[in-house]
PDB file of C-alpha atoms in Angstrom:
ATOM      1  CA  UNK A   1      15.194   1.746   5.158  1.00  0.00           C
ATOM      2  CA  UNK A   2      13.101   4.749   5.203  1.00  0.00           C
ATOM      3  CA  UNK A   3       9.675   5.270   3.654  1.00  0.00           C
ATOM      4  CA  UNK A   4       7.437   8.000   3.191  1.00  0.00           C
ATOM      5  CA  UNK A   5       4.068   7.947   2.139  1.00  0.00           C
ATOM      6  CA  UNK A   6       2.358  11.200   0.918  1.00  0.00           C
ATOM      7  CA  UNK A   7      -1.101  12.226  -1.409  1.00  0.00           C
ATOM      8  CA  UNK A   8      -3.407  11.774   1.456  1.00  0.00           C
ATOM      9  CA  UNK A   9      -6.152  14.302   1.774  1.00  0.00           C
ATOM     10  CA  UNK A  10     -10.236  15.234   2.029  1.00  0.00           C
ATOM     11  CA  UNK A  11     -12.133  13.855  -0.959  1.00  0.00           C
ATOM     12  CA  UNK A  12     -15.755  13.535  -1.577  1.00  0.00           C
ATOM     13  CA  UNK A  13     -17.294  10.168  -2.183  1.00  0.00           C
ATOM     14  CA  UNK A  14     -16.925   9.208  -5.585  1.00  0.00           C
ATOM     15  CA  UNK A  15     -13.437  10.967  -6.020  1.00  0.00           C
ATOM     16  CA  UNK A  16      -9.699   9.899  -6.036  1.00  0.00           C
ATOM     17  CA  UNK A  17      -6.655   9.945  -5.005  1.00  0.00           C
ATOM     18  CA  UNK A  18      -3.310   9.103  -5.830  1.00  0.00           C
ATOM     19  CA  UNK A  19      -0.873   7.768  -3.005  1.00  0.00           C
ATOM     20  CA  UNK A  20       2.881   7.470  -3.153  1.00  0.00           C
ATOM     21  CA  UNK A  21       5.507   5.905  -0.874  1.00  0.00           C
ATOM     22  CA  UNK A  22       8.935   6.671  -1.833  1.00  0.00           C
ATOM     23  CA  UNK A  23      11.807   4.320  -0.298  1.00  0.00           C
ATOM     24  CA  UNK A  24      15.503   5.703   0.651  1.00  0.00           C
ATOM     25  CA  UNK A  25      17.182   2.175   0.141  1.00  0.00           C
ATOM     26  CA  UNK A  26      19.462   1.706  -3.056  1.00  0.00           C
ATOM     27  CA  UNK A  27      17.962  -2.131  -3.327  1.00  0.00           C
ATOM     28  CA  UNK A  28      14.312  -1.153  -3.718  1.00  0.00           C
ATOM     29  CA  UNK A  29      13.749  -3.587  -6.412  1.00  0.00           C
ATOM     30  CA  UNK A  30      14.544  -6.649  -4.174  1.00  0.00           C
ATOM     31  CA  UNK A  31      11.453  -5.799  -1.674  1.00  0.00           C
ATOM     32  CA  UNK A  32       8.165  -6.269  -2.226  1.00  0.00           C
ATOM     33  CA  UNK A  33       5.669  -3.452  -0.928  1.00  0.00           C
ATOM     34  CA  UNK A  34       2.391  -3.019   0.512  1.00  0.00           C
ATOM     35  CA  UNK A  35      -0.422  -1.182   1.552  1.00  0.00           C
ATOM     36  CA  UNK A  36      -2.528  -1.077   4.646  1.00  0.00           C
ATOM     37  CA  UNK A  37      -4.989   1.281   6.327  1.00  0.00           C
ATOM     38  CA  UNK A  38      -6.292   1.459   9.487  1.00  0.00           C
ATOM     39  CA  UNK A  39      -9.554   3.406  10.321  1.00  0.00           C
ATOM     40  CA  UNK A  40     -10.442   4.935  13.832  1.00  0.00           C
ATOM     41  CA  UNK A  41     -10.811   2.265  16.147  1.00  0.00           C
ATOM     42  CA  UNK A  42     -10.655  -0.753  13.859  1.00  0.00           C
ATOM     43  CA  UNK A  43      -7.136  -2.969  12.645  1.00  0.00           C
ATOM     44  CA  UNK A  44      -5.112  -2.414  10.429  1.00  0.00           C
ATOM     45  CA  UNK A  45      -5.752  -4.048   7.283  1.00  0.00           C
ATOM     46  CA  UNK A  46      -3.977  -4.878   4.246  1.00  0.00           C
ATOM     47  CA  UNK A  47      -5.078  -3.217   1.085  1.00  0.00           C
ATOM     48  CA  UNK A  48      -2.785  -4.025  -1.871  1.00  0.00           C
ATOM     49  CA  UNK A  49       0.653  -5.540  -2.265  1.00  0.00           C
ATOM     50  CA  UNK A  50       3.029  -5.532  -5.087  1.00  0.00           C
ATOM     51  CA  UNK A  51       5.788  -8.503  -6.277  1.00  0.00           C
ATOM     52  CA  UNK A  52       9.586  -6.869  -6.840  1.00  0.00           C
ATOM     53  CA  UNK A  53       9.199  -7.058 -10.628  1.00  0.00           C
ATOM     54  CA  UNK A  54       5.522  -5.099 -10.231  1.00  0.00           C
ATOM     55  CA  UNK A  55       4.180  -8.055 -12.845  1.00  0.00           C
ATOM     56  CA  UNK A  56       2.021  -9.555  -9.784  1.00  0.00           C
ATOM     57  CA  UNK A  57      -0.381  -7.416  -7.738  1.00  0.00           C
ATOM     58  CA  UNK A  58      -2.641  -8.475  -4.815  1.00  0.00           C
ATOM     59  CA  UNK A  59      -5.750  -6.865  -3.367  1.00  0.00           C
ATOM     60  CA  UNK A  60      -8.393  -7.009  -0.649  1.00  0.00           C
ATOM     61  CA  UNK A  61     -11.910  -7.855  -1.629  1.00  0.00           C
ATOM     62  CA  UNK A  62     -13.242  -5.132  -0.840  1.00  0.00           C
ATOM     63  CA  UNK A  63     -10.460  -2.510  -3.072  1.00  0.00           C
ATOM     64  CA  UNK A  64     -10.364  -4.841  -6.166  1.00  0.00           C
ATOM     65  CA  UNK A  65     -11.782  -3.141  -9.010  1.00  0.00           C
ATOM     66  CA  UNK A  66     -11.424   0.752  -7.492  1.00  0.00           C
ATOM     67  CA  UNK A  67      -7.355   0.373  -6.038  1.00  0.00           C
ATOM     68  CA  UNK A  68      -4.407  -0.236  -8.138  1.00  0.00           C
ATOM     69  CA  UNK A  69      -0.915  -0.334  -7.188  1.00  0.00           C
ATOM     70  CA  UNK A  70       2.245   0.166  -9.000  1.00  0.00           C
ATOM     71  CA  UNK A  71       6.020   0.667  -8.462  1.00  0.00           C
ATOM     72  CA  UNK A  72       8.195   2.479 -10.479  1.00  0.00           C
ATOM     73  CA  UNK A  73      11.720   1.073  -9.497  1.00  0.00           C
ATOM     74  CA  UNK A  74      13.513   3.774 -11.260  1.00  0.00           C
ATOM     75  CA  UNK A  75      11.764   6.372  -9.308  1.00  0.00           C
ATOM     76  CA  UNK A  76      12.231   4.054  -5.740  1.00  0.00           C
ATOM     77  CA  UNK A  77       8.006   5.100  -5.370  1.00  0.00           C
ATOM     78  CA  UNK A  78       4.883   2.766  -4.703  1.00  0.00           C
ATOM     79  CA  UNK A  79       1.603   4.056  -5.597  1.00  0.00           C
ATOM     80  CA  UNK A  80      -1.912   3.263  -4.668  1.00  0.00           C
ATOM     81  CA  UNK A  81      -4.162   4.875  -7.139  1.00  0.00           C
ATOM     82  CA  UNK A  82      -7.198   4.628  -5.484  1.00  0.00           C
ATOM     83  CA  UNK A  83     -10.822   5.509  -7.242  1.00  0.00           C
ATOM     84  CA  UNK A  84     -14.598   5.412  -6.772  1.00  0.00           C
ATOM     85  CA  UNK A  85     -14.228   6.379  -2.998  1.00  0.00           C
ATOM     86  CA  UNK A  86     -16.243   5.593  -0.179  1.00  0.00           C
ATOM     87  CA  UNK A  87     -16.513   7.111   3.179  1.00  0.00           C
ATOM     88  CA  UNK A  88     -15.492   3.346   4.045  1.00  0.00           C
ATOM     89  CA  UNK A  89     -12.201   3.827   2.167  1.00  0.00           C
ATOM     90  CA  UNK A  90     -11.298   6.441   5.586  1.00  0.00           C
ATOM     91  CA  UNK A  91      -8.018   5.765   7.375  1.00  0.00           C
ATOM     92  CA  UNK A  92      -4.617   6.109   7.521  1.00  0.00           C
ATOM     93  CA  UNK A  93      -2.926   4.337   4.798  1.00  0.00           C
ATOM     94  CA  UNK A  94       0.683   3.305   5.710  1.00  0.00           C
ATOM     95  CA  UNK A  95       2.817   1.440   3.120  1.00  0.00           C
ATOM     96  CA  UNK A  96       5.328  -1.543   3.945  1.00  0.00           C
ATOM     97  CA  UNK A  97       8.012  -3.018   2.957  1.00  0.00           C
ATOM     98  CA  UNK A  98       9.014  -6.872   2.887  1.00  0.00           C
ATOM     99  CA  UNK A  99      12.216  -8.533   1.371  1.00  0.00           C
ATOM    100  CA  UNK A 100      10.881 -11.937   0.594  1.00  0.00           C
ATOM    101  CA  UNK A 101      12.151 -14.375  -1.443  1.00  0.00           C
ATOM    102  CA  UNK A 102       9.040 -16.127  -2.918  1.00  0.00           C
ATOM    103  CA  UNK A 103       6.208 -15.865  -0.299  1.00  0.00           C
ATOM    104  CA  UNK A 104       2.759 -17.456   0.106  1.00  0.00           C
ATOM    105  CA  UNK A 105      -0.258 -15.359  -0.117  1.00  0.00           C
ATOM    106  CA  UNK A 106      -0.781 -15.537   3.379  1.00  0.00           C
ATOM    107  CA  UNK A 107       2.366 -13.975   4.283  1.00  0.00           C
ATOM    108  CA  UNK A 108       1.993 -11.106   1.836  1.00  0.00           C
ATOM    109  CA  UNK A 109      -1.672 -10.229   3.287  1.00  0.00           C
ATOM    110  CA  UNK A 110      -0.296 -10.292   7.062  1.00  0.00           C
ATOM    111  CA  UNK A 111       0.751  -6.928   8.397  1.00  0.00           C
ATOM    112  CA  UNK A 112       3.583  -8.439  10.759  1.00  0.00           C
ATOM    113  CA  UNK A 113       5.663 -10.105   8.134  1.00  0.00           C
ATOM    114  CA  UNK A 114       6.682  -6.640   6.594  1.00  0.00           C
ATOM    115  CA  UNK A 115       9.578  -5.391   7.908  1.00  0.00           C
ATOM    116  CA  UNK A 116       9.621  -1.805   7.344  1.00  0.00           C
ATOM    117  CA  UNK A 117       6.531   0.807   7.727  1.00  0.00           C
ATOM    118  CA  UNK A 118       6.265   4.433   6.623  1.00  0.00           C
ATOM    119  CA  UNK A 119       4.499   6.943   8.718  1.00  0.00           C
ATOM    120  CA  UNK A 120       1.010   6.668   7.213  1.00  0.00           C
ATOM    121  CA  UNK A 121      -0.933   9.251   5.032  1.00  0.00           C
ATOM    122  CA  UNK A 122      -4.612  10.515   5.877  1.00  0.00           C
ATOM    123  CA  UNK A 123      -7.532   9.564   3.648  1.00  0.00           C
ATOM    124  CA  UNK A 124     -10.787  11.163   4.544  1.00  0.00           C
ATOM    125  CA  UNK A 125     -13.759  10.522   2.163  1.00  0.00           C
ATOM    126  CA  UNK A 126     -16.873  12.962   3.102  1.00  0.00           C
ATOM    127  CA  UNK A 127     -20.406  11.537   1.989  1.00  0.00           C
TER     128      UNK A 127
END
């Protein structure tokens, strides 16, 4: 399983962005995916997740209202539209991917229950 995230780049605050992870396995339906960022010196954290169906969405506090995620499962992509931007909102964003069956919240929001990682995409937000 191989993913790749891309749409990173420099924004201003206020601005947005549109992130996509595309996955290279034929069952991409059957896994759910996520998003996490990490910012210089701090964890990584998760950011959004997305059921296999894309009917159930979960977010961080501090996304919920300016994030959205979506899956196309024709198109084997995840996206993160992310909006309103803060220079808070800086890191790397990395998207995951978990083949669960029915999880509990708590697994879905924990970084080392996903099984599969792409190589992260670079969100700067300038004030």
């Amino acid at each position: 399983v191989q993913l790749q995230a891309s749409g990173g780049g420099l924004v201003q605050t206020g601005g947005s962005l549109r992130l996509s992870c595309a996955a290279s396995q034929r069952a991409f339906s059957s896994y759910y995916y996520g998003w996490f960022r990490q910012a210089p010196g701090k964890e990584r954290e998760f950011v959004a997740a997305v059921s296999r169906s894309g009917g159930r969405t979960y977010y961080a506090h501090s996304v919920k209202g300016r994030f959205t995620i979506s899956r196309d499962n024709n198109k084997n992509t995840v996206y993160l539209q992310i909006n309103s931007l803060k220079p808070e909102d800086t890191a790397v964003y990395y998207c995951a991917a978990a083949r669960w069956g029915s999880p509990i919240l708590s697994t879905i929001l924990n970084a080392n229950e996903y099984d599969y990682w792409g190589q992260g995409t670079l969100v700067t937000v300038s004030s």
